XYZ file of C-alpha atoms in Angstrom:
670
model
C 5.958 -23.942 22.537
C 7.682 -26.539 24.901
C 4.662 -26.429 27.234
C 1.973 -26.313 24.492
C 0.261 -29.815 24.499
C 0.987 -32.224 21.937
C -2.080 -31.646 20.064
C -1.979 -28.199 19.552
C 1.442 -27.887 18.279
C 0.961 -28.315 15.116
C -1.406 -25.209 14.354
C 1.007 -23.284 16.886
C 3.539 -24.046 13.493
C 1.363 -23.591 11.143
C 0.413 -19.803 12.563
C 3.663 -19.682 12.844
C 4.692 -20.327 9.311
C 2.123 -17.965 8.019
C 2.915 -14.937 10.199
C 6.500 -15.224 9.446
C 8.406 -11.673 8.825
C 10.573 -11.269 5.926
C 14.216 -10.858 6.598
C 16.175 -8.377 4.482
C 19.395 -8.309 3.405
C 22.354 -6.841 4.539
C 22.865 -4.511 1.983
C 19.698 -2.838 0.779
C 20.574 -0.870 -2.196
C 21.511 -4.501 -3.383
C 19.599 -5.383 -6.627
C 19.406 -7.759 -9.537
C 17.447 -5.044 -11.430
C 18.985 -1.693 -12.708
C 19.011 1.573 -10.165
C 18.806 4.454 -13.083
C 15.837 6.262 -12.099
C 16.315 9.720 -11.006
C 13.893 12.115 -9.105
C 12.304 13.898 -11.656
C 11.682 9.803 -13.846
C 9.787 8.774 -10.535
C 8.026 12.264 -10.242
C 6.843 12.134 -13.880
C 5.747 8.478 -12.974
C 3.592 9.428 -10.057
C 1.845 12.523 -12.236
C 1.153 9.716 -14.930
C -0.167 7.486 -12.236
C -2.451 10.057 -11.406
C -3.495 12.565 -14.354
C -5.123 9.934 -16.769
C -8.801 9.866 -18.123
C -10.050 10.924 -15.149
C -8.981 14.534 -15.398
C -11.486 14.570 -18.906
C -13.944 12.188 -16.991
C -14.824 11.935 -13.659
C -14.367 15.992 -13.136
C -17.328 16.125 -15.451
C -18.999 13.263 -13.934
C -18.355 14.350 -10.333
C -19.566 17.898 -10.933
C -22.559 17.226 -12.783
C -23.953 14.014 -10.758
C -22.738 15.062 -7.089
C -21.383 17.955 -6.417
C -21.784 20.835 -8.503
C -18.715 23.447 -8.927
C -17.789 22.565 -5.235
C -16.664 20.131 -6.663
C -12.924 21.725 -6.438
C -13.477 21.057 -2.169
C -13.972 17.785 -3.316
C -10.843 17.202 -4.620
C -9.040 19.057 -1.833
C -10.579 16.343 0.316
C -9.557 13.701 -1.374
C -6.232 15.143 -1.986
C -5.633 15.428 1.783
C -6.860 11.588 2.529
C -4.530 10.457 -0.435
C -1.478 12.399 1.184
C -2.002 10.253 4.483
C -1.837 7.128 2.655
C 1.333 8.836 0.373
C 3.270 9.362 3.309
C 3.065 5.756 4.392
C 4.547 4.399 1.138
C 6.979 7.056 1.100
C 8.284 6.165 4.294
C 8.428 2.434 3.002
C 10.269 3.385 -0.156
C 12.793 5.254 1.457
C 13.109 2.696 4.602
C 12.961 -0.654 2.413
C 14.157 0.673 -1.165
C 12.713 -3.054 -2.348
C 10.119 -3.696 -5.405
C 6.724 -5.256 -4.506
C 5.294 -1.819 -3.049
C 2.397 -2.846 -0.203
C 3.412 -6.849 -0.532
C 6.832 -5.813 0.606
C 5.849 -3.548 3.573
C 3.020 -5.925 4.764
C 6.155 -8.877 4.429
C 8.393 -7.067 6.854
C 6.230 -6.250 9.687
C 2.873 -8.152 9.288
C 3.026 -11.299 8.085
C 3.865 -13.951 5.197
C -0.154 -15.022 4.396
C -0.916 -11.263 4.517
C 1.440 -9.914 2.557
C 0.530 -12.310 0.200
C -3.188 -11.688 -0.263
C -2.288 -8.049 -0.743
C 0.044 -8.972 -3.196
C -2.402 -10.834 -5.001
C -5.257 -8.171 -4.925
C -2.926 -5.708 -5.932
C -1.702 -7.443 -8.900
C -5.816 -8.301 -10.096
C -6.093 -4.292 -9.418
C -3.526 -3.745 -11.868
C -4.833 -6.044 -14.205
C -8.392 -4.737 -14.130
C -7.272 -1.074 -13.865
C -4.968 -1.418 -17.411
C -7.887 -3.303 -18.886
C -9.755 -0.379 -18.377
C -7.980 2.652 -19.312
C -7.462 0.399 -22.644
C -10.575 -0.290 -23.278
C -11.418 3.988 -22.788
C -7.949 4.590 -24.488
C -10.292 2.644 -27.570
C -13.487 4.399 -26.530
C -12.394 7.757 -26.983
C -10.044 7.354 -30.217
C -13.354 5.628 -31.788
C -15.436 8.215 -30.679
C -13.114 10.788 -32.581
C -13.825 8.742 -35.546
C -17.371 8.685 -35.291
C -17.576 5.028 -33.892
C -16.064 3.602 -37.268
C -13.814 0.947 -35.370
C -16.671 -0.354 -33.577
C -19.126 -0.664 -35.757
C -16.512 -2.248 -38.926
C -16.025 -4.959 -35.922
C -19.309 -5.709 -35.143
C -19.980 -6.062 -39.069
C -17.432 -7.782 -40.485
C -15.674 -9.470 -37.427
C -17.841 -11.080 -34.532
C -20.357 -9.581 -31.727
C -21.717 -11.182 -28.838
C -24.462 -10.610 -26.414
C -23.295 -11.996 -22.622
C -23.557 -10.644 -19.587
C -20.616 -8.408 -18.069
C -19.054 -9.350 -21.237
C -18.145 -6.526 -24.032
C -20.820 -6.341 -27.333
C -17.487 -6.861 -29.109
C -14.209 -7.909 -29.122
C -11.960 -4.412 -28.755
C -9.308 -5.512 -30.795
C -7.719 -1.932 -30.373
C -7.824 -1.998 -26.749
C -5.864 -5.447 -26.832
C -3.438 -4.161 -29.229
C -2.144 -1.703 -27.515
C -1.446 -3.129 -24.123
C 0.553 -5.434 -26.247
C 2.351 -2.899 -28.066
C 2.982 -1.517 -24.692
C 3.721 -4.397 -22.733
C 6.397 -4.854 -25.920
C 8.024 -1.862 -25.430
C 8.241 -1.941 -21.744
C 10.264 -5.360 -21.782
C 13.247 -3.329 -23.171
C 13.800 -2.132 -19.755
C 12.696 0.728 -17.455
C 15.085 3.564 -19.222
C 13.036 2.790 -22.066
C 9.333 3.262 -20.287
C 10.758 6.274 -18.453
C 11.446 7.807 -22.078
C 7.740 6.709 -23.044
C 6.118 8.404 -19.485
C 8.409 11.811 -20.126
C 7.356 12.173 -23.673
C 3.294 11.514 -22.971
C 3.991 13.071 -19.320
C 5.411 16.225 -21.151
C 2.525 16.336 -23.716
C -0.144 16.205 -21.352
C 0.909 18.935 -18.911
C 1.328 21.515 -21.995
C -2.449 20.380 -22.683
C -3.225 21.206 -19.341
C -1.811 24.001 -19.030
C -3.433 24.920 -22.531
C -6.819 24.235 -20.707
C -6.116 26.386 -17.887
C -5.095 29.336 -20.057
C -7.741 29.273 -22.321
C -10.575 28.269 -20.095
C -9.680 31.250 -17.315
C -10.039 33.495 -20.322
C -13.862 32.351 -21.559
C -14.761 31.835 -17.352
C -17.664 33.882 -16.451
C -18.586 34.054 -12.724
C -22.211 33.636 -12.948
C -22.140 29.812 -13.449
C -21.496 29.908 -10.098
C -24.414 32.595 -9.168
C -27.448 31.474 -7.729
C -29.593 31.553 -10.872
C -27.325 28.247 -11.976
C -27.884 26.654 -8.862
C -25.102 28.076 -6.473
C -21.834 26.601 -5.141
C -22.825 23.835 -3.440
C -26.439 22.852 -4.594
C -25.913 19.257 -3.143
C -24.675 20.734 0.215
C -21.785 18.858 2.551
C -23.200 15.526 2.061
C -22.591 16.184 -1.379
C -19.555 17.277 -1.060
C -18.092 14.492 1.108
C -20.245 12.125 -1.699
C -17.996 13.625 -4.214
C -14.829 13.052 -2.196
C -15.152 9.362 -1.987
C -15.404 9.612 -5.661
C -12.382 11.700 -6.114
C -10.054 9.535 -3.813
C -9.463 7.203 -6.960
C -8.471 10.331 -8.832
C -5.097 9.604 -7.119
C -4.982 6.149 -7.100
C -1.530 5.809 -9.221
C 0.835 7.169 -6.754
C 2.246 3.358 -5.666
C 3.941 3.134 -8.483
C 6.901 5.666 -7.056
C 7.277 2.992 -4.257
C 6.880 0.200 -6.779
C 10.235 1.564 -8.636
C 12.422 1.982 -5.533
C 14.847 -0.956 -6.290
C 15.281 1.408 -9.526
C 15.634 4.134 -8.139
C 19.882 6.146 -7.551
C 18.490 7.369 -4.603
C 15.637 5.926 -3.034
C 16.388 7.328 0.137
C 15.525 11.329 -0.862
C 14.245 10.265 -4.272
C 10.957 8.213 -3.109
C 9.922 11.105 -0.754
C 10.485 13.903 -2.740
C 8.825 12.542 -6.007
C 5.579 11.400 -4.026
C 5.153 14.669 -2.138
C 5.125 16.830 -5.798
C 3.702 14.093 -7.827
C 0.617 14.240 -5.657
C 0.731 18.398 -5.318
C 0.806 18.800 -9.004
C -1.568 16.099 -9.797
C -4.269 17.488 -6.643
C -3.162 21.245 -8.415
C -4.247 19.669 -11.662
C -7.402 18.220 -10.616
C -8.944 21.458 -8.560
C -7.687 24.161 -11.309
C -9.254 22.450 -14.329
C -12.472 21.668 -11.971
C -12.871 24.972 -11.397
C -12.263 25.736 -15.348
C -14.745 23.580 -16.222
C -17.306 24.889 -14.208
C -16.670 28.226 -15.083
C -16.914 28.210 -18.609
C -20.199 26.280 -18.948
C -22.643 25.519 -16.040
C -22.382 22.531 -14.399
C -25.645 21.187 -14.894
C -25.317 20.939 -18.648
C -22.237 19.241 -18.397
C -21.674 16.434 -20.761
C -20.236 13.621 -18.551
C -18.451 11.729 -21.345
C -16.440 14.284 -22.694
C -16.633 17.735 -20.711
C -13.605 19.708 -21.261
C -14.097 18.963 -25.305
C -17.998 19.964 -25.045
C -17.331 22.814 -22.592
C -15.068 24.273 -25.399
C -17.890 22.859 -28.545
C -20.192 24.829 -26.900
C -18.549 28.185 -25.981
C -17.737 27.972 -30.237
C -13.662 26.919 -29.976
C -14.409 22.689 -31.454
C -10.902 23.662 -32.287
C -9.804 23.182 -29.124
C -11.719 19.758 -28.448
C -8.767 18.420 -30.497
C -5.823 19.619 -28.518
C -7.868 18.260 -25.403
C -8.742 14.387 -27.011
C -4.394 14.618 -27.476
C -3.968 15.464 -24.344
C -6.637 12.653 -22.697
C -4.924 10.096 -25.354
C -1.091 11.164 -23.888
C -2.574 11.092 -20.051
C -4.246 7.807 -20.752
C -0.761 6.483 -22.148
C 1.302 7.183 -18.875
C -1.732 5.722 -16.430
C -1.858 2.398 -19.097
C 2.626 2.504 -18.732
C 2.321 2.423 -15.006
C 0.118 -0.334 -14.798
C 2.005 -2.502 -17.015
C 5.230 -1.070 -15.134
C 4.679 -1.719 -11.504
C 2.344 -5.194 -11.960
C 5.053 -7.206 -13.370
C 7.346 -6.035 -10.364
C 4.915 -6.939 -7.738
C 4.512 -10.592 -9.660
C 8.515 -10.435 -9.350
C 9.015 -9.645 -5.747
C 6.386 -12.179 -5.034
C 8.011 -14.410 -6.986
C 11.631 -14.028 -5.704
C 10.510 -14.777 -2.371
C 9.343 -17.899 -3.295
C 5.344 -17.430 -3.184
C 4.817 -17.068 -6.750
C 5.822 -19.243 -9.449
C 9.840 -18.833 -9.932
C 9.322 -18.438 -13.499
C 8.588 -14.700 -12.797
C 11.483 -14.218 -11.086
C 13.763 -14.191 -13.791
C 15.089 -11.059 -14.644
C 16.609 -10.526 -17.894
C 20.319 -10.303 -18.117
C 20.775 -7.192 -20.751
C 17.452 -5.371 -20.093
C 17.523 -5.961 -16.686
C 13.467 -6.215 -16.270
C 11.546 -9.509 -15.388
C 10.453 -9.935 -18.739
C 8.596 -12.764 -17.864
C 6.562 -11.365 -15.987
C 5.675 -8.281 -18.349
C 5.117 -10.563 -21.506
C 2.812 -13.051 -19.633
C 0.678 -10.489 -17.226
C 0.503 -7.992 -20.497
C -1.086 -10.365 -22.578
C -3.239 -11.241 -19.923
C -4.294 -7.652 -19.593
C -5.009 -7.626 -23.344
C -7.060 -10.495 -23.089
C -9.446 -8.747 -20.651
C -9.819 -5.767 -22.342
C -10.412 -7.833 -25.487
C -13.587 -9.510 -24.003
C -14.925 -7.548 -21.108
C -17.132 -4.466 -21.009
C -15.781 -1.395 -19.533
C -18.407 -0.984 -16.573
C -18.239 -4.852 -15.868
C -14.407 -3.712 -15.284
C -14.888 -0.673 -13.168
C -17.019 -1.755 -11.007
C -14.696 -4.588 -9.719
C -12.000 -2.186 -9.106
C -10.183 -0.337 -5.910
C -11.193 -2.723 -2.710
C -7.236 -4.075 -3.096
C -5.793 -0.627 -3.303
C -7.775 0.652 -0.246
C -6.989 -2.854 1.716
C -3.362 -2.196 0.253
C -3.305 1.182 1.902
C -4.945 0.575 5.106
C -2.242 -2.735 5.764
C 0.269 -0.307 5.013
C -0.872 2.295 7.376
C -0.588 -0.719 10.124
C 2.598 -1.519 8.827
C 3.986 2.068 9.448
C 2.975 1.813 13.213
C 3.987 -1.314 13.832
C 7.639 -0.933 12.687
C 7.901 2.978 13.959
C 7.173 1.516 17.484
C 9.174 -2.470 16.683
C 13.065 -2.392 18.230
C 15.372 -3.151 15.720
C 16.051 -6.230 17.211
C 13.839 -9.388 16.323
C 10.911 -9.922 19.162
C 11.400 -13.064 21.114
C 8.830 -14.675 18.956
C 11.135 -15.634 16.399
C 10.550 -12.848 14.353
C 13.291 -11.337 11.762
C 14.951 -7.803 11.865
C 13.564 -5.220 9.883
C 15.635 -2.385 10.573
C 16.935 -1.414 6.866
C 20.769 -0.277 8.507
C 23.132 -2.282 6.084
C 25.436 -2.722 9.116
C 22.807 -5.061 11.014
C 23.457 -8.752 10.406
C 20.063 -11.251 10.866
C 20.230 -13.890 13.101
C 19.137 -17.062 13.080
C 18.529 -16.999 17.025
C 14.860 -17.550 18.084
C 15.313 -14.495 20.386
C 17.247 -11.687 20.651
C 15.154 -9.381 22.455
C 15.742 -8.142 26.202
C 12.312 -7.538 29.166
C 13.303 -4.625 31.310
C 11.367 -4.266 33.883
C 12.502 -1.437 35.794
C 12.476 -2.203 40.301
C 10.242 -4.622 40.046
C 12.612 -7.819 41.185
C 11.991 -9.901 38.215
C 13.862 -11.592 35.637
C 15.665 -10.281 33.074
C 16.458 -11.618 29.791
C 19.246 -11.097 27.913
C 21.010 -12.535 24.550
C 24.625 -11.804 25.390
C 26.890 -10.552 28.424
C 27.513 -7.855 26.033
C 23.499 -6.530 26.215
C 23.846 -6.450 29.636
C 26.470 -3.418 30.472
C 24.562 -2.012 27.279
C 21.521 -2.084 30.046
C 23.682 -0.516 32.694
C 24.303 2.408 29.995
C 21.040 2.651 29.178
C 19.671 2.543 32.558
C 21.257 6.293 33.127
C 19.821 8.129 30.715
C 15.822 8.842 31.058
C 14.615 7.451 27.422
C 13.314 4.176 27.726
C 13.886 1.182 24.556
C 12.037 1.376 21.443
C 8.300 -0.283 21.819
C 7.890 0.559 25.558
C 6.288 2.818 28.074
C 7.186 6.196 27.957
C 9.168 7.076 31.486
C 6.091 9.773 32.241
C 3.278 6.778 32.242
C 4.829 4.116 33.905
C 3.398 4.839 37.239
C 0.176 4.806 35.634
C 0.526 1.347 32.859
C 3.511 0.197 34.365
C 1.556 -2.434 36.450
C -0.824 -3.390 33.724
C 1.739 -3.694 30.654
C 5.135 -3.793 32.334
C 5.649 -7.332 31.485
C 4.649 -7.175 27.705
C 7.664 -7.328 25.289
C 8.772 -4.330 23.256
C 6.097 -3.661 20.510
C 3.510 -5.999 21.718
C 1.127 -4.176 23.219
C 1.730 -1.867 20.067
C 0.832 -4.594 18.086
C -2.251 -5.584 19.587
C -3.350 -2.139 19.321
C -3.097 -1.743 15.953
C -5.349 -5.041 15.236
C -7.876 -3.196 17.980
C -7.572 -0.212 15.624
C -8.533 -1.562 12.461
C -11.083 -3.923 14.141
C -12.661 -0.997 15.514
C -12.909 1.366 12.304
C -14.750 -1.377 10.641
C -16.964 -1.647 13.222
C -17.622 2.268 13.638
C -17.499 2.691 9.731
C -20.167 -0.490 9.464
C -22.364 1.234 11.794
C -22.060 4.587 9.967
C -22.756 3.095 6.754
C -25.601 0.340 7.314
C -26.889 0.846 10.761
C -29.971 3.075 9.636
C -30.625 1.703 6.732
C -30.242 -1.659 6.387
C -30.189 -2.973 10.351
C -32.519 -0.637 10.888
C -31.274 0.005 14.728
C -33.181 2.136 17.677
C -31.666 5.680 17.825
C -30.015 4.135 21.527
C -27.946 1.182 20.327
C -27.093 3.434 17.395
C -25.715 5.800 19.304
C -24.298 3.700 21.675
C -22.651 1.307 19.166
C -21.088 4.679 17.785
C -19.399 5.764 21.297
C -18.141 1.978 22.190
C -16.308 1.526 18.874
C -14.947 5.180 19.014
C -14.176 5.093 21.908
C -12.545 1.839 21.015
C -10.599 3.938 18.496
C -8.938 6.589 20.694
C -7.914 4.910 23.384
C -6.069 2.073 20.954
C -4.587 5.569 19.482
C -3.761 6.469 23.084
C -1.802 3.596 23.946
C 0.094 3.300 21.026
C 0.995 7.254 21.591
C 2.006 6.189 25.058
C 5.050 3.851 23.791
C 8.537 5.526 22.837
C 8.954 5.100 19.041
C 12.059 5.112 16.598
C 13.298 8.681 15.929
C 16.921 7.797 15.073
C 15.842 6.998 11.468
C 17.955 8.709 8.539
C 15.238 8.003 6.122
C 12.061 10.141 5.665
C 9.189 9.447 9.006
C 5.741 9.964 8.614
C 4.691 13.026 10.953
C 2.843 12.382 13.725
C 2.190 9.035 14.397
C -0.051 7.030 14.770
C -2.377 9.995 14.123
C -1.657 10.095 10.535
C -1.733 6.052 9.775
C -4.901 5.555 11.902
C -6.464 8.488 9.932
C -5.802 6.535 6.768
C -6.474 3.251 8.171
C -10.235 4.780 9.184
C -10.467 6.751 6.012
C -9.382 3.773 3.705
C -12.130 1.560 5.705
C -15.236 3.922 5.107
C -14.791 3.718 1.563
C -14.276 0.097 1.277
C -17.615 0.176 3.135
C -19.101 1.919 0.669
C -18.257 -0.607 -2.637
C -20.937 -2.600 -3.886
C -21.921 -6.078 -3.020
C -20.448 -7.501 -6.157
C -17.041 -6.032 -6.010
C -16.620 -7.598 -2.059
C -18.557 -10.909 -3.902
C -15.435 -10.572 -6.204
C -12.834 -9.998 -3.725
C -14.171 -13.257 -1.904
C -13.652 -14.843 -5.022
C -10.462 -13.958 -5.662
C -9.221 -14.310 -1.876
C -10.367 -18.198 -2.121
C -7.787 -18.425 -5.204
C -4.999 -16.337 -3.349
C -5.642 -18.772 -0.447
C -5.290 -22.224 -2.773
C -2.368 -20.882 -4.955
C -0.561 -19.898 -1.192
C -0.868 -23.486 0.229
C -0.075 -25.029 -2.921
C 2.606 -23.473 -3.944
C 3.514 -20.617 -1.746
C 3.847 -21.636 1.619
C 5.583 -24.802 0.789
C 8.938 -22.978 -1.980
C 8.982 -19.698 0.603
C 12.740 -18.575 1.033
C 11.546 -17.824 4.427
C 10.621 -21.194 5.413
C 13.881 -22.761 3.715
C 15.709 -20.177 6.157
C 14.022 -21.618 9.190
C 15.041 -25.365 8.228
C 18.625 -24.072 7.788
C 20.420 -26.276 11.119
C 20.929 -24.423 14.246
C 23.077 -25.690 16.788
C 22.815 -23.848 19.951
C 20.846 -20.509 21.265
C 22.437 -18.605 24.607
C 21.011 -16.325 27.178
C 21.876 -14.753 30.244
C 19.111 -13.897 32.758
C 19.805 -11.257 34.981
C 18.583 -12.639 38.877
C 17.313 -10.108 41.729
C 20.427 -10.284 43.521
C 22.740 -9.219 40.575
C 24.335 -13.131 39.943
C 24.039 -14.112 36.067
C 22.542 -17.408 34.870
C 23.969 -18.640 31.390
C 20.931 -20.860 29.459
C 21.987 -23.005 26.502
C 19.563 -24.303 24.631
C 19.880 -26.871 22.072
C 17.218 -26.487 19.157
C 15.840 -29.289 17.722
C 14.377 -29.952 14.584
C 10.741 -30.379 15.847
C 11.306 -26.437 17.268
C 11.665 -28.267 20.916
C 14.651 -27.023 23.112
C 16.971 -28.517 25.681
C 18.108 -26.378 27.985
C 20.833 -26.372 30.940
C 21.695 -23.548 32.756
C 24.423 -23.021 35.193
C 25.189 -19.427 37.358
C 28.446 -16.822 36.888
C 29.308 -14.623 39.347
C 29.539 -11.063 38.282
C 33.296 -10.852 39.284
C 33.740 -13.227 37.098
C 31.779 -12.485 34.271
C 33.258 -12.860 30.979
C 34.393 -9.176 29.574
C 32.306 -8.238 25.961
C 35.781 -8.714 24.117
C 36.310 -12.170 25.866
C 32.687 -13.268 25.062
C 33.424 -12.155 21.678
C 35.971 -14.224 21.046
C 34.142 -17.619 22.106
C 31.394 -16.676 20.014
């Protein structure tokens, strides 16, 4: 910035503030919350977050209207796509065991403003999701009593006819949210016990459905007489997979709970894998039973399972199904009310949101203020908004969070343990690593090029000599095999810099490719030649970005779980998430734009001024020294006096290698 014209210096400083990274604590396990959750607790939370009302409603709707009996394959594809995102969450949850989920993961790898916007959208997603489940819970219970609750409310309390609002205030839905918030405020163990109870009942009911359903199964319901196994073809299966994908949304509650897990390094990956496997198995088997019990085209989309047993002459089984459905919705409700306050707490703890929500009750060890305030806000939404109006605004924040988490996995995998020369903080989870206030700790290595090489300390130079004797190059640098081919083009870049640029290109090419696929023929009416050319261009950009990322050295010595096949796994997750976002309605995008605008107002009005990372940057920094190795082998010590406005005063003197200080002497001077 010293060479930047005086006019652009404020813009550069603003960009640096917006993209600053979170500095992790030395002790990653230290927390003001209570670490008491086991692997079983996290697994049941994950199952409870995924196996909810979708099992009792979504299966029938997708089977009848979109796919037919091939809904089984749709759930299988959706489960595999969800597994890609779950892998990314599992790596971060184990590597960075802090609450905040996607917000925290984005903050340590991408930047502050992006993390805030991710957290801001996840907050709304959880509020809408919780309110929608409460409305569904209320409607399901009301239907059992022949809509007596609705009739009483409309007759004796009030009703209204306003667009996007419900015809009557749903007092039952609001009441269940207030009661659930009250219980969750007693502590994480109370939440876990309640989730255990409801999840156990739900799983017992699912086992009953499977056993009794297979007894009543009739293979003729998959015959050509009834339309066949896949009446809507491959296009129907893929369309069904896009809808079924949302049935698996909810596993991120495991990553949100990592700060309260006893052993997050092991528990988070294991719980994520087991819960996703159980949820996928439940969805696939229940779909199989449902379409074998009755013909798929005669299903009742509102209560498919209960209606299927009723039509086979076992109406009493419908009562058991209703109990399982209500318990399953309770688990989803608890998971929403559990994860939402913790995201708010994480943002407030970092200074990006109002500090009142960062207070933790000394007895229950939970953020009570965040739980009660956002529980009441969620209850208010459930009270006045219609279920359909709530549901159509779902999903975009979740998909955006999945995309940023996948991108963050790639960035961190190819990022050196030390901070980059641009002043970003270390994101290594190594508890022995010390975050340094120095503006530069990275090293630039260019073999046999005769160029200047910079190191923060003399000991770094000694370590370089040892490293050069080995074959493997540093993290974020070109692999040795590709150095002769790409060294001239990319050799001067900082470690991890090329990968970060390729990740950006990966996201842009994914958006462009999916936009052409989704809108090219119908909305844009592109000629065939231009449609094909755009597909080829964006596909090549996507593949080349992945190839360039792969050509760099990744981190391989992590002691925690790592996503396999990087960058292929997170890259595929990004492409799938972007494709699903392109299929959302324009009303969802309008809501997203308005909510982002409100979020930016909050961030620039409060967050950027109270950010703890910003306050850390204002701490005095007296001196920063770096050593430059000349081609002749002599060493130059450059001392930089850091000024408050970001400018540096530089002086240098030569050091003969023979008289250079030893690492022990250097450490003593520091």
